[in-house]
CSV table of C-alpha atoms in Angstrom, one decimal:
chain,number,residue,atom,x,y,z
A,1,UNK,CA,-10.6,-80.3,167.3
A,2,UNK,CA,-12.6,-77.6,165.5
A,3,UNK,CA,-14.7,-78.2,162.4
A,4,UNK,CA,-12.2,-76.5,160.2
A,5,UNK,CA,-9.5,-78.9,161.4
A,6,UNK,CA,-11.7,-81.9,160.6
A,7,UNK,CA,-12.4,-80.4,157.1
A,8,UNK,CA,-8.6,-80.1,156.4
A,9,UNK,CA,-8.1,-83.7,157.5
A,10,UNK,CA,-10.9,-84.9,155.1
A,11,UNK,CA,-9.4,-82.9,152.3
A,12,UNK,CA,-5.9,-84.3,153.0
A,13,UNK,CA,-7.4,-87.8,153.0
A,14,UNK,CA,-9.1,-87.3,149.7
A,15,UNK,CA,-5.9,-85.9,148.3
A,16,UNK,CA,-4.0,-89.0,149.4
A,17,UNK,CA,-6.6,-91.3,148.1
A,18,UNK,CA,-6.1,-89.8,144.6
A,19,UNK,CA,-2.4,-90.7,145.1
A,20,UNK,CA,-3.4,-94.4,145.7
A,21,UNK,CA,-3.1,-94.3,149.5
A,22,UNK,CA,-5.7,-96.3,151.5
A,23,UNK,CA,-7.0,-94.8,154.8
A,24,UNK,CA,-6.4,-97.1,157.8
A,25,UNK,CA,-7.7,-94.7,160.5
A,26,UNK,CA,-8.1,-91.1,161.4
A,27,UNK,CA,-7.4,-89.3,164.7
A,28,UNK,CA,-5.6,-92.2,166.3
A,29,UNK,CA,-5.1,-91.2,169.9
A,30,UNK,CA,-2.7,-92.5,172.5
A,31,UNK,CA,-1.5,-91.3,175.8
A,32,UNK,CA,1.3,-89.6,173.9
A,33,UNK,CA,-0.8,-87.7,171.5
A,34,UNK,CA,-2.8,-87.9,168.2
A,35,UNK,CA,-2.0,-88.9,164.7
A,36,UNK,CA,-4.2,-87.2,162.2
A,37,UNK,CA,-4.2,-89.9,159.5
A,38,UNK,CA,-2.7,-93.3,159.2
A,39,UNK,CA,-2.6,-94.4,155.5
A,40,UNK,CA,-0.8,-97.1,153.5
A,41,UNK,CA,0.4,-97.7,150.0
A,42,UNK,CA,2.1,-100.9,148.6
A,43,UNK,CA,5.3,-100.2,150.5
A,44,UNK,CA,4.7,-98.0,153.5
A,45,UNK,CA,2.4,-97.3,156.4
A,46,UNK,CA,2.4,-93.6,156.7
A,47,UNK,CA,1.7,-91.6,159.8
A,48,UNK,CA,0.4,-88.2,158.6
A,49,UNK,CA,0.2,-84.9,160.3
A,50,UNK,CA,-2.1,-82.4,158.5
A,51,UNK,CA,-1.2,-78.7,158.8
A,52,UNK,CA,-3.1,-75.8,157.3
A,53,UNK,CA,-2.0,-72.2,157.0
A,54,UNK,CA,-3.1,-69.2,155.1
A,55,UNK,CA,-1.1,-68.4,151.9
A,56,UNK,CA,-0.1,-65.1,153.5
A,57,UNK,CA,1.5,-66.9,156.5
A,58,UNK,CA,5.2,-66.2,157.0
A,59,UNK,CA,5.9,-69.9,157.6
A,60,UNK,CA,5.2,-73.1,155.8
A,61,UNK,CA,2.6,-75.4,157.5
A,62,UNK,CA,5.2,-78.1,158.0
A,63,UNK,CA,7.3,-75.7,160.1
A,64,UNK,CA,4.7,-76.0,162.8
A,65,UNK,CA,5.5,-79.7,163.2
A,66,UNK,CA,8.2,-79.1,165.7
A,67,UNK,CA,10.5,-81.6,167.4
A,68,UNK,CA,8.1,-81.9,170.3
A,69,UNK,CA,5.1,-82.7,168.0
A,70,UNK,CA,7.3,-85.1,166.0
A,71,UNK,CA,8.2,-87.0,169.2
A,72,UNK,CA,4.6,-87.4,170.1
A,73,UNK,CA,3.7,-88.7,166.6
A,74,UNK,CA,6.7,-91.1,166.6
A,75,UNK,CA,5.8,-92.5,170.1
A,76,UNK,CA,2.1,-92.9,169.1
A,77,UNK,CA,3.2,-94.6,165.8
A,78,UNK,CA,5.5,-97.0,167.6
A,79,UNK,CA,2.6,-97.9,169.9
A,80,UNK,CA,0.4,-98.5,166.9
A,81,UNK,CA,3.0,-100.6,165.1
A,82,UNK,CA,3.4,-102.8,168.2
A,83,UNK,CA,-0.3,-103.2,168.7
A,84,UNK,CA,-1.1,-104.3,165.1
A,85,UNK,CA,2.2,-106.0,164.2
A,86,UNK,CA,2.5,-104.4,160.8
A,87,UNK,CA,5.1,-105.6,158.3
A,88,UNK,CA,5.3,-102.4,156.2
A,89,UNK,CA,8.0,-99.8,156.6
A,90,UNK,CA,6.8,-96.8,158.6
A,91,UNK,CA,7.1,-93.3,157.2
A,92,UNK,CA,6.2,-89.9,158.7
A,93,UNK,CA,4.6,-87.5,156.3
A,94,UNK,CA,3.1,-84.0,156.5
A,95,UNK,CA,0.3,-82.8,154.3
A,96,UNK,CA,0.4,-79.0,153.9
A,97,UNK,CA,-2.8,-77.2,153.1
A,98,UNK,CA,-2.6,-73.6,151.9
A,99,UNK,CA,-5.8,-71.6,152.1
A,100,UNK,CA,-6.9,-68.1,151.2
A,101,UNK,CA,-10.0,-66.7,152.8
A,102,UNK,CA,-11.0,-70.1,153.9
A,103,UNK,CA,-10.7,-71.8,150.5
A,104,UNK,CA,-8.0,-74.3,149.6
A,105,UNK,CA,-5.5,-73.0,147.2
A,106,UNK,CA,-3.0,-75.9,147.2
A,107,UNK,CA,-2.1,-79.1,148.9
A,108,UNK,CA,1.4,-80.5,149.2
A,109,UNK,CA,2.3,-84.0,150.4
A,110,UNK,CA,5.8,-84.1,152.1
A,111,UNK,CA,6.9,-87.7,152.1
A,112,UNK,CA,9.3,-88.6,154.8
A,113,UNK,CA,9.0,-85.2,156.4
A,114,UNK,CA,10.8,-86.4,159.5
A,115,UNK,CA,12.4,-89.7,160.7
A,116,UNK,CA,12.8,-91.8,163.7
A,117,UNK,CA,15.5,-90.7,166.1
């Protein structure tokens, strides 16, 4: 991952902290793929994909989390859940970061952006 990608993940994490989410881990990697952030609140454990696009992009950042990417995240999340025997309900979120000339213009948290099969 490049430095900009790390920066966007840090910004997303800070944004979620302000919304009372607690970071469990970042860049959780399995044989299936990587989950950018795993966070929790009182009710959910959230597996978060962070996507950044320029404000002038023709598509929303979340549109780049296609079915193939979702499948990788879901399989990795299931492995994580089985390893740590967590009781909380899992949820799959996307944090969209919109930038202009390298500066963040807005951040959106899409809760339950996609679901298990």
